[in-house]
Coordinates of N, CA, C and O in Angstrom, one line a residue:
M1 N 26.3 -22.2 13.9 CA 26.0 -22.5 12.5 C 27.3 -22.7 11.8 O 28.3 -22.2 12.1
S2 N 27.2 -23.6 10.8 CA 28.4 -23.8 10.0 C 28.7 -22.8 9.0 O 27.8 -21.9 8.7
A3 N 29.8 -22.8 8.3 CA 30.2 -21.8 7.3 C 29.2 -21.8 6.2 O 28.9 -20.8 5.5
S4 N 28.6 -22.9 5.9 CA 27.6 -23.0 4.8 C 26.3 -22.5 5.1 O 25.4 -22.4 4.3
G5 N 26.1 -22.1 6.4 CA 24.8 -21.5 6.8 C 23.9 -22.5 7.3 O 22.8 -22.2 7.8
G6 N 24.2 -23.8 7.3 CA 23.3 -24.8 7.8 C 23.6 -25.1 9.3 O 24.4 -24.4 9.9
V7 N 22.9 -26.1 9.8 CA 23.1 -26.4 11.2 C 24.4 -27.2 11.4 O 24.7 -28.1 10.5
R8 N 25.1 -27.0 12.4 CA 26.3 -27.7 12.7 C 25.9 -29.2 12.8 O 24.9 -29.6 13.3
P9 N 26.8 -30.1 12.4 CA 26.6 -31.5 12.5 C 26.4 -31.8 14.0 O 27.1 -31.4 14.8
G10 N 25.3 -32.5 14.3 CA 25.0 -32.9 15.7 C 24.3 -31.8 16.5 O 23.9 -32.1 17.6
A11 N 24.1 -30.7 15.9 CA 23.4 -29.6 16.7 C 21.9 -29.9 16.7 O 21.3 -30.3 15.8
L12 N 21.3 -29.7 17.9 CA 19.9 -29.9 18.1 C 19.4 -31.2 17.7 O 18.3 -31.3 17.1
T13 N 20.1 -32.2 18.0 CA 19.6 -33.6 17.7 C 19.3 -34.4 18.9 O 18.9 -35.5 18.8
S14 N 19.6 -33.9 20.1 CA 19.3 -34.6 21.3 C 18.7 -33.7 22.3 O 18.8 -32.5 22.3
S15 N 17.9 -34.4 23.2 CA 17.1 -33.7 24.2 C 18.0 -32.8 25.1 O 17.6 -31.8 25.7
T16 N 19.3 -33.2 25.3 CA 20.2 -32.4 26.2 C 20.4 -31.0 25.5 O 20.7 -30.1 26.2
Q17 N 20.4 -30.9 24.2 CA 20.6 -29.7 23.5 C 19.3 -28.8 23.4 O 19.4 -27.6 23.3
F18 N 18.2 -29.5 23.4 CA 16.9 -28.8 23.2 C 16.7 -27.7 24.3 O 16.4 -26.6 24.0
A19 N 16.8 -28.1 25.6 CA 16.5 -27.2 26.7 C 17.3 -26.0 26.7 O 16.8 -24.9 26.8
A20 N 18.6 -26.2 26.5 CA 19.5 -25.0 26.5 C 19.2 -24.1 25.3 O 19.2 -22.9 25.4
H21 N 19.0 -24.6 24.1 CA 18.7 -23.8 22.9 C 17.4 -23.1 23.1 O 17.3 -21.9 22.7
A22 N 16.4 -23.8 23.6 CA 15.1 -23.2 23.8 C 15.1 -22.1 24.8 O 14.5 -21.0 24.6
K23 N 15.9 -22.3 25.9 CA 16.1 -21.2 26.9 C 16.7 -20.0 26.2 O 16.3 -18.8 26.5
K24 N 17.7 -20.2 25.4 CA 18.4 -19.1 24.7 C 17.4 -18.3 23.8 O 17.3 -17.1 23.8
L25 N 16.6 -19.1 23.0 CA 15.6 -18.6 22.1 C 14.6 -17.7 22.9 O 14.2 -16.6 22.5
E26 N 14.2 -18.2 24.0 CA 13.1 -17.6 24.8 C 13.7 -16.3 25.5 O 13.0 -15.3 25.5
S27 N 14.9 -16.3 25.9 CA 15.4 -15.2 26.7 C 16.2 -14.2 25.9 O 16.5 -13.1 26.5
A28 N 16.6 -14.5 24.7 CA 17.4 -13.5 23.9 C 16.6 -12.3 23.7 O 15.4 -12.3 23.4
K29 N 17.3 -11.1 23.9 CA 16.6 -9.8 23.8 C 16.8 -9.3 22.4 O 15.9 -8.6 21.9
D30 N 17.9 -9.6 21.7 CA 18.2 -9.0 20.4 C 17.4 -9.9 19.3 O 17.5 -11.1 19.3
V31 N 16.7 -9.2 18.5 CA 15.8 -9.8 17.5 C 16.7 -10.6 16.5 O 16.3 -11.8 16.1
K32 N 17.8 -10.1 16.1 CA 18.7 -10.8 15.2 C 19.3 -12.1 15.8 O 19.4 -13.1 15.1
E33 N 19.6 -12.1 17.1 CA 20.1 -13.3 17.8 C 18.9 -14.3 17.9 O 19.1 -15.5 17.6
R34 N 17.7 -13.8 18.2 CA 16.6 -14.7 18.2 C 16.3 -15.3 16.9 O 16.0 -16.5 16.8
L35 N 16.4 -14.5 15.8 CA 16.2 -15.0 14.5 C 17.2 -16.1 14.2 O 16.8 -17.2 13.6
Q36 N 18.5 -15.9 14.5 CA 19.5 -16.9 14.2 C 19.2 -18.2 14.9 O 19.3 -19.3 14.4
L37 N 18.8 -18.1 16.2 CA 18.4 -19.3 17.0 C 17.2 -20.0 16.4 O 17.2 -21.2 16.3
A38 N 16.2 -19.2 16.0 CA 15.0 -19.8 15.4 C 15.3 -20.5 14.0 O 14.8 -21.6 13.7
V39 N 16.2 -19.9 13.3 CA 16.6 -20.5 12.0 C 17.3 -21.9 12.2 O 17.1 -22.9 11.5
E40 N 18.1 -21.9 13.3 CA 18.8 -23.2 13.6 C 17.8 -24.3 14.0 O 17.9 -25.4 13.6
V41 N 16.7 -23.9 14.7 CA 15.7 -24.8 15.1 C 15.0 -25.3 13.8 O 14.7 -26.5 13.6
R42 N 14.6 -24.3 13.0 CA 13.9 -24.7 11.7 C 14.7 -25.6 10.8 O 14.2 -26.6 10.3
D43 N 16.0 -25.3 10.7 CA 16.8 -26.2 9.9 C 17.1 -27.6 10.5 O 17.3 -28.5 9.7
A44 N 16.9 -27.7 11.8 CA 17.1 -29.0 12.4 C 15.9 -29.8 12.5 O 15.9 -31.0 12.8
I45 N 14.7 -29.2 12.3 CA 13.5 -29.9 12.7 C 13.3 -31.1 11.8 O 12.7 -32.1 12.3
E46 N 13.7 -31.1 10.6 CA 13.5 -32.3 9.8 C 14.2 -33.6 10.3 O 13.6 -34.7 10.3
V47 N 15.4 -33.4 10.9 CA 16.1 -34.5 11.5 C 15.4 -34.9 12.8 O 15.2 -36.1 13.0
V48 N 15.0 -34.0 13.6 CA 14.4 -34.3 14.9 C 13.0 -35.0 14.7 O 12.7 -35.9 15.4
N49 N 12.3 -34.5 13.7 CA 10.9 -35.0 13.5 C 10.9 -36.5 13.3 O 9.9 -37.2 13.6
S50 N 11.9 -37.0 12.7 CA 11.9 -38.5 12.4 C 12.7 -39.3 13.4 O 13.0 -40.5 13.2
S51 N 12.9 -38.7 14.6 CA 13.6 -39.4 15.6 C 12.7 -39.6 16.8 O 11.7 -39.1 17.0
S52 N 13.2 -40.4 17.7 CA 12.5 -40.7 19.0 C 12.6 -39.5 19.9 O 11.9 -39.4 20.9
E53 N 13.4 -38.5 19.6 CA 13.5 -37.3 20.4 C 12.4 -36.3 20.1 O 12.3 -35.2 20.8
Y54 N 11.6 -36.5 19.1 CA 10.5 -35.5 18.8 C 9.6 -35.1 19.9 O 9.4 -33.9 20.1
P55 N 9.1 -36.0 20.7 CA 8.3 -35.5 21.9 C 9.1 -34.6 22.8 O 8.5 -33.6 23.3
K56 N 10.3 -34.9 23.0 CA 11.2 -34.0 23.9 C 11.4 -32.7 23.2 O 11.5 -31.6 23.9
F57 N 11.6 -32.7 21.9 CA 11.7 -31.5 21.2 C 10.5 -30.5 21.4 O 10.7 -29.4 21.6
I58 N 9.3 -31.1 21.2 CA 8.1 -30.3 21.3 C 8.0 -29.8 22.7 O 7.7 -28.6 22.9
A59 N 8.2 -30.6 23.7 CA 8.1 -30.2 25.1 C 9.1 -29.0 25.4 O 8.8 -28.1 26.2
A60 N 10.3 -29.1 24.9 CA 11.3 -28.1 25.2 C 11.0 -26.8 24.4 O 11.2 -25.7 25.0
F61 N 10.6 -26.9 23.2 CA 10.5 -25.7 22.4 C 9.1 -25.0 22.4 O 9.0 -23.8 22.0
M62 N 8.0 -25.7 22.8 CA 6.7 -25.0 22.7 C 6.7 -23.7 23.6 O 6.2 -22.7 23.1
P63 N 7.3 -23.7 24.8 CA 7.3 -22.5 25.6 C 8.1 -21.4 24.9 O 7.7 -20.2 24.9
A64 N 9.2 -21.7 24.3 CA 10.0 -20.7 23.6 C 9.3 -20.2 22.3 O 9.4 -19.0 22.1
L65 N 8.7 -21.0 21.5 CA 8.0 -20.6 20.3 C 6.8 -19.7 20.7 O 6.6 -18.7 20.1
T66 N 6.1 -20.1 21.8 CA 5.0 -19.3 22.3 C 5.5 -17.9 22.7 O 4.9 -16.9 22.4
A67 N 6.6 -17.9 23.4 CA 7.2 -16.6 23.9 C 7.6 -15.7 22.7 O 7.4 -14.5 22.8
V68 N 8.2 -16.3 21.7 CA 8.6 -15.5 20.5 C 7.4 -14.9 19.9 O 7.4 -13.7 19.6
L69 N 6.4 -15.6 19.6 CA 5.2 -15.1 19.0 C 4.4 -14.1 19.8 O 3.9 -13.1 19.3
E70 N 4.4 -14.3 21.1 CA 3.7 -13.4 22.0 C 4.5 -12.1 22.3 O 3.9 -11.1 22.6
S71 N 5.8 -12.1 22.2 CA 6.6 -10.9 22.5 C 7.1 -10.2 21.3 O 7.6 -9.1 21.4
T72 N 7.0 -10.7 20.1 CA 7.4 -10.1 18.9 C 6.2 -9.6 18.1 O 5.4 -10.5 17.6
P73 N 5.9 -8.3 18.0 CA 4.7 -7.9 17.3 C 4.8 -8.2 15.8 O 5.8 -8.2 15.2
A74 N 3.6 -8.4 15.2 CA 3.5 -8.7 13.8 C 3.9 -7.5 13.0 O 3.7 -6.3 13.5
Q75 N 4.5 -7.7 11.9 CA 5.0 -6.6 11.0 C 4.4 -6.7 9.6 O 4.3 -7.8 9.1
L76 N 4.2 -5.6 9.0 CA 3.7 -5.6 7.6 C 4.9 -5.5 6.7 O 4.8 -5.9 5.5
S77 N 6.0 -5.1 7.1 CA 7.2 -4.9 6.3 C 8.2 -6.1 6.5 O 8.1 -6.8 7.5
D78 N 9.1 -6.2 5.7 CA 10.0 -7.4 5.7 C 11.3 -7.1 6.5 O 12.4 -7.0 6.0
G79 N 11.2 -6.9 7.8 CA 12.3 -6.6 8.7 C 12.6 -7.9 9.5 O 12.1 -8.9 9.3
P80 N 13.6 -7.7 10.4 CA 14.0 -8.9 11.3 C 12.8 -9.4 12.1 O 12.8 -10.7 12.3
E81 N 11.9 -8.6 12.6 CA 10.8 -9.1 13.4 C 9.9 -9.9 12.5 O 9.4 -11.0 13.0
H82 N 9.6 -9.5 11.3 CA 8.8 -10.3 10.4 C 9.5 -11.6 10.1 O 8.8 -12.7 10.1
K83 N 10.8 -11.6 9.9 CA 11.5 -12.9 9.6 C 11.5 -13.8 10.8 O 11.3 -15.0 10.6
L84 N 11.6 -13.2 12.0 CA 11.5 -14.1 13.2 C 10.2 -14.7 13.3 O 10.1 -15.9 13.6
R85 N 9.1 -13.9 13.2 CA 7.7 -14.5 13.2 C 7.5 -15.5 12.1 O 7.0 -16.6 12.4
N86 N 8.0 -15.2 10.9 CA 7.9 -16.2 9.8 C 8.6 -17.5 10.1 O 8.0 -18.6 9.9
T87 N 9.8 -17.4 10.6 CA 10.5 -18.6 10.9 C 9.9 -19.4 12.0 O 9.8 -20.6 11.9
T88 N 9.4 -18.7 13.0 CA 8.7 -19.4 14.1 C 7.4 -20.1 13.6 O 7.1 -21.3 14.0
L89 N 6.6 -19.4 12.8 CA 5.4 -20.1 12.2 C 5.8 -21.2 11.3 O 5.1 -22.3 11.3
E90 N 6.9 -21.1 10.6 CA 7.4 -22.2 9.8 C 7.7 -23.4 10.6 O 7.5 -24.6 10.2
I91 N 8.3 -23.2 11.8 CA 8.7 -24.3 12.7 C 7.4 -25.0 13.1 O 7.3 -26.3 13.0
L92 N 6.4 -24.2 13.5 CA 5.1 -24.8 13.9 C 4.4 -25.6 12.7 O 3.8 -26.6 12.9
N93 N 4.6 -25.0 11.5 CA 4.0 -25.7 10.3 C 4.7 -27.0 10.0 O 4.1 -27.9 9.5
R94 N 6.0 -27.1 10.2 CA 6.8 -28.3 9.9 C 6.7 -29.4 10.9 O 7.1 -30.5 10.7
M95 N 6.1 -29.1 12.1 CA 6.0 -30.1 13.1 C 5.0 -31.2 12.6 O 3.8 -30.8 12.3
P96 N 5.4 -32.4 12.6 CA 4.5 -33.5 12.2 C 3.3 -33.6 13.2 O 3.5 -33.5 14.4
H97 N 2.1 -33.8 12.7 CA 1.0 -33.9 13.5 C 0.8 -35.4 14.0 O -0.2 -36.0 13.6
T98 N 1.7 -35.8 14.8 CA 1.6 -37.1 15.4 C 1.0 -37.1 16.8 O 0.7 -36.0 17.3
E99 N 1.0 -38.2 17.4 CA 0.5 -38.3 18.8 C 1.3 -37.4 19.8 O 0.8 -36.9 20.8
A100 N 2.6 -37.2 19.4 CA 3.4 -36.4 20.3 C 3.0 -35.0 20.3 O 3.2 -34.3 21.4
L101 N 2.3 -34.5 19.3 CA 1.9 -33.1 19.3 C 0.5 -32.9 19.9 O 0.1 -31.8 20.3
R102 N -0.2 -34.0 20.0 CA -1.6 -33.9 20.6 C -1.7 -33.2 21.9 O -2.7 -32.3 22.0
P103 N -0.9 -33.3 22.9 CA -1.0 -32.5 24.1 C -0.9 -31.0 23.9 O -1.2 -30.2 24.7
F104 N -0.3 -30.6 22.7 CA -0.1 -29.2 22.4 C -1.0 -28.7 21.3 O -0.8 -27.5 20.9
D105 N -1.9 -29.5 20.8 CA -2.7 -29.1 19.7 C -3.5 -27.8 19.9 O -3.5 -26.9 19.0
K106 N -4.1 -27.7 21.0 CA -4.9 -26.4 21.3 C -4.0 -25.2 21.5 O -4.3 -24.1 21.0
Q107 N -2.8 -25.4 22.0 CA -1.8 -24.3 22.2 C -1.3 -23.9 20.8 O -1.3 -22.7 20.5
V108 N -1.0 -24.8 20.0 CA -0.5 -24.5 18.6 C -1.7 -23.8 17.8 O -1.4 -22.8 17.1
L109 N -2.9 -24.3 18.0 CA -4.0 -23.7 17.3 C -4.2 -22.3 17.8 O -4.5 -21.4 16.9
K110 N -4.1 -22.0 19.0 CA -4.3 -20.7 19.6 C -3.2 -19.7 19.0 O -3.5 -18.6 18.6
L111 N -2.0 -20.2 19.0 CA -0.9 -19.4 18.5 C -1.2 -19.0 17.0 O -1.0 -17.9 16.6
A112 N -1.6 -20.0 16.2 CA -1.9 -19.8 14.8 C -3.1 -18.8 14.6 O -3.1 -17.9 13.8
M113 N -4.2 -19.0 15.4 CA -5.3 -18.2 15.3 C -5.0 -16.7 15.7 O -5.4 -15.8 15.0
D114 N -4.3 -16.5 16.8 CA -3.9 -15.2 17.2 C -3.0 -14.5 16.2 O -3.2 -13.3 15.9
A115 N -2.1 -15.3 15.6 CA -1.2 -14.7 14.6 C -2.0 -14.4 13.3 O -1.7 -13.4 12.7
L116 N -2.9 -15.2 12.9 CA -3.7 -15.1 11.7 C -4.4 -13.7 11.7 O -4.5 -13.0 10.7
K117 N -4.9 -13.3 12.9 CA -5.6 -12.0 13.0 C -4.7 -10.8 12.8 O -5.2 -9.7 12.5
A118 N -3.4 -10.9 13.0 CA -2.5 -9.8 13.0 C -1.5 -9.8 11.8 O -0.9 -8.7 11.5
E119 N -1.3 -10.9 11.2 CA -0.2 -11.1 10.3 C -0.4 -10.5 8.9 O -1.6 -10.3 8.5
N120 N 0.7 -10.3 8.2 CA 0.6 -10.0 6.8 C 0.2 -11.3 6.0 O 0.1 -12.3 6.5
E121 N 0.1 -11.1 4.7 CA -0.4 -12.2 3.8 C 0.5 -13.4 3.9 O 0.0 -14.6 4.0
E122 N 1.8 -13.2 3.8 CA 2.7 -14.3 3.8 C 2.6 -15.2 5.1 O 2.5 -16.4 5.0
N123 N 2.6 -14.6 6.2 CA 2.5 -15.3 7.5 C 1.1 -15.8 7.7 O 1.0 -16.9 8.3
A124 N 0.1 -15.1 7.3 CA -1.3 -15.5 7.4 C -1.5 -16.9 6.7 O -2.2 -17.7 7.2
L125 N -0.9 -17.0 5.5 CA -1.0 -18.3 4.8 C -0.4 -19.4 5.5 O -0.9 -20.5 5.5
I126 N 0.7 -19.2 6.2 CA 1.3 -20.3 7.0 C 0.4 -20.6 8.2 O 0.2 -21.8 8.5
C127 N -0.2 -19.6 8.8 CA -1.2 -19.8 9.9 C -2.3 -20.6 9.4 O -2.8 -21.6 10.1
L128 N -2.8 -20.4 8.2 CA -4.0 -21.1 7.7 C -3.6 -22.6 7.5 O -4.3 -23.5 7.8
R129 N -2.4 -22.8 7.0 CA -1.9 -24.2 6.8 C -1.8 -24.9 8.1 O -2.2 -26.1 8.3
I130 N -1.3 -24.2 9.2 CA -1.2 -24.8 10.5 C -2.6 -25.2 11.0 O -2.9 -26.3 11.5
I131 N -3.6 -24.2 10.9 CA -4.9 -24.4 11.4 C -5.6 -25.6 10.6 O -6.2 -26.5 11.3
F132 N -5.5 -25.6 9.3 CA -6.2 -26.7 8.5 C -5.6 -28.1 8.9 O -6.3 -29.0 9.1
D133 N -4.2 -28.1 9.0 CA -3.6 -29.4 9.3 C -4.0 -29.9 10.7 O -4.2 -31.1 10.9
L134 N -4.0 -29.0 11.7 CA -4.4 -29.4 13.0 C -5.8 -29.9 13.0 O -6.1 -30.9 13.6
H135 N -6.7 -29.2 12.4 CA -8.1 -29.7 12.3 C -8.3 -31.0 11.6 O -9.1 -31.8 12.0
R136 N -7.5 -31.2 10.6 CA -7.5 -32.5 9.8 C -7.0 -33.6 10.7 O -7.6 -34.7 10.7
N137 N -6.0 -33.4 11.5 CA -5.4 -34.5 12.2 C -5.9 -34.7 13.6 O -5.7 -35.8 14.2
F138 N -6.4 -33.6 14.2 CA -6.9 -33.7 15.6 C -8.4 -33.3 15.7 O -8.8 -32.7 16.7
R139 N -9.1 -33.6 14.7 CA -10.5 -33.2 14.6 C -11.3 -33.4 15.9 O -11.9 -32.4 16.4
P140 N -11.4 -34.6 16.5 CA -12.3 -34.7 17.7 C -11.9 -33.8 18.8 O -12.7 -33.2 19.5
N141 N -10.6 -33.7 19.0 CA -10.1 -32.9 20.1 C -10.3 -31.4 19.9 O -10.4 -30.6 20.8
L142 N -10.3 -30.9 18.6 CA -10.4 -29.5 18.3 C -11.8 -29.1 17.8 O -12.0 -28.0 17.3
E143 N -12.8 -30.0 17.9 CA -14.1 -29.7 17.4 C -14.7 -28.4 18.0 O -15.3 -27.6 17.3
S144 N -14.4 -28.2 19.3 CA -15.0 -26.9 19.9 C -14.3 -25.7 19.4 O -14.7 -24.6 19.6
E145 N -13.2 -25.8 18.7 CA -12.4 -24.7 18.2 C -12.8 -24.3 16.8 O -12.2 -23.3 16.2
V146 N -13.7 -25.0 16.1 CA -14.1 -24.7 14.8 C -14.9 -23.4 14.7 O -14.6 -22.5 13.8
A147 N -15.8 -23.2 15.7 CA -16.6 -22.0 15.7 C -15.8 -20.7 15.7 O -16.1 -19.8 14.9
P148 N -14.8 -20.5 16.5 CA -14.0 -19.3 16.5 C -13.3 -19.0 15.1 O -13.3 -17.9 14.7
F149 N -12.9 -20.1 14.5 CA -12.3 -19.9 13.2 C -13.3 -19.5 12.2 O -13.1 -18.5 11.4
L150 N -14.5 -20.1 12.2 CA -15.6 -19.7 11.2 C -16.0 -18.2 11.5 O -16.3 -17.5 10.6
E151 N -16.1 -17.8 12.8 CA -16.4 -16.4 13.1 C -15.4 -15.5 12.5 O -15.7 -14.4 12.0
F152 N -14.1 -15.9 12.6 CA -13.1 -15.0 12.0 C -13.3 -14.9 10.5 O -13.2 -13.8 9.9
V153 N -13.6 -16.0 9.8 CA -13.8 -16.0 8.4 C -15.0 -15.1 8.1 O -14.9 -14.3 7.1
C154 N -16.1 -15.2 8.8 CA -17.2 -14.4 8.6 C -16.9 -12.9 8.8 O -17.3 -12.0 8.0
D155 N -16.1 -12.6 9.8 CA -15.7 -11.2 10.1 C -14.9 -10.6 8.9 O -15.0 -9.5 8.5
V156 N -14.0 -11.5 8.4 CA -13.2 -11.1 7.2 C -14.1 -10.7 6.1 O -13.9 -9.6 5.4
Y157 N -15.1 -11.5 5.8 CA -16.0 -11.3 4.6 C -16.9 -10.1 4.9 O -17.2 -9.3 4.0
K158 N -17.3 -9.9 6.2 CA -18.1 -8.7 6.5 C -17.4 -7.4 6.3 O -18.0 -6.4 5.9
N159 N -16.1 -7.4 6.6 CA -15.3 -6.2 6.5 C -14.5 -6.1 5.2 O -13.7 -5.2 5.1
I160 N -14.8 -6.9 4.2 CA -14.1 -6.8 3.0 C -14.2 -5.5 2.3 O -13.3 -5.0 1.7
G161 N -15.4 -4.9 2.3 CA -15.6 -3.6 1.7 C -14.7 -2.5 2.3 O -14.0 -1.7 1.6
D162 N -14.6 -2.5 3.6 CA -13.7 -1.5 4.3 C -12.2 -1.8 4.0 O -11.5 -0.9 3.8
T163 N -11.9 -3.1 3.9 CA -10.5 -3.4 3.6 C -10.2 -3.0 2.1 O -9.1 -2.4 1.9
V164 N -11.1 -3.2 1.2 CA -10.8 -2.8 -0.2 C -10.7 -1.3 -0.3 O -9.8 -0.8 -0.9
E165 N -11.5 -0.6 0.4 CA -11.5 0.9 0.4 C -10.2 1.4 1.0 O -9.5 2.3 0.5
E166 N -9.8 0.7 2.1 CA -8.5 1.1 2.8 C -7.3 0.8 1.9 O -6.4 1.7 1.8
V167 N -7.3 -0.3 1.2 CA -6.1 -0.6 0.4 C -6.1 0.1 -0.9 O -5.1 0.6 -1.3
F168 N -7.2 0.2 -1.6 CA -7.3 0.8 -2.9 C -7.8 2.2 -2.9 O -7.7 2.9 -3.9
G169 N -8.4 2.7 -1.8 CA -8.9 4.0 -1.8 C -10.2 4.2 -2.5 O -10.7 3.3 -3.1
D170 N -10.8 5.4 -2.3 CA -12.1 5.7 -2.9 C -12.0 6.2 -4.3 O -13.0 6.2 -5.0
E171 N -10.9 6.8 -4.6 CA -10.8 7.6 -5.8 C -10.8 6.7 -7.1 O -11.2 7.2 -8.1
G172 N -10.4 5.5 -7.1 CA -10.3 4.7 -8.3 C -11.7 4.0 -8.6 O -11.8 3.4 -9.6
G173 N -12.7 4.2 -7.7 CA -13.9 3.5 -7.9 C -14.7 4.1 -9.0 O -14.9 5.3 -9.0
A174 N -15.3 3.3 -9.8 CA -16.1 3.9 -10.9 C -17.5 4.0 -10.4 O -18.0 3.1 -9.6
K175 N -18.2 5.0 -10.8 CA -19.6 5.2 -10.4 C -20.5 4.5 -11.4 O -20.2 4.5 -12.6
P176 N -21.6 3.9 -10.9 CA -22.5 3.3 -11.8 C -23.1 4.3 -12.8 O -23.4 5.4 -12.5
A177 N -23.2 3.8 -14.1 CA -23.7 4.7 -15.1 C -25.2 4.9 -14.9 O -25.9 3.9 -14.5
K178 N -25.7 6.1 -15.2 CA -27.1 6.3 -15.1 C -27.8 5.9 -16.3 O -27.3 6.1 -17.4
E179 N -29.0 5.3 -16.2 CA -29.7 4.8 -17.4 C -30.7 5.8 -17.8 O -31.2 6.6 -17.1

């Protein structure tokens, strides 16, 4: 990274750099190192998205992004693990939904659906944006994946009473007045 905190000029702009960076992201054991690598990817994605290198970028980074989300547990507090998951979800959210992403649409959808079930509100909103954008852009291919999402929504509404009680407790509830 440069002194200004941005991506070094020329960093992550060619397919020769993608594989090495993705391998480091996938194999790094230290959360802070992984976070720094993910931030570099996120900061470079806008440049890569508009180039002919985008299909190679997706192919190189999908295994690493999957590994990050699968190996880093969701957090409710704002620590390095939360920031790593947030940055990884932001990368998935910023990927343009072009034909280059189509071979990975179900994989990205699964990552977003799995994360949605475990994440805090901030990351869950990113997951919802990913899910909605994928369904909007790849509708025919993802038609069979609508039912699991709707089941999740129904489960959320069915359990809303338990969630409210868990968050706000029983003590603040007013009892209905007797007539």
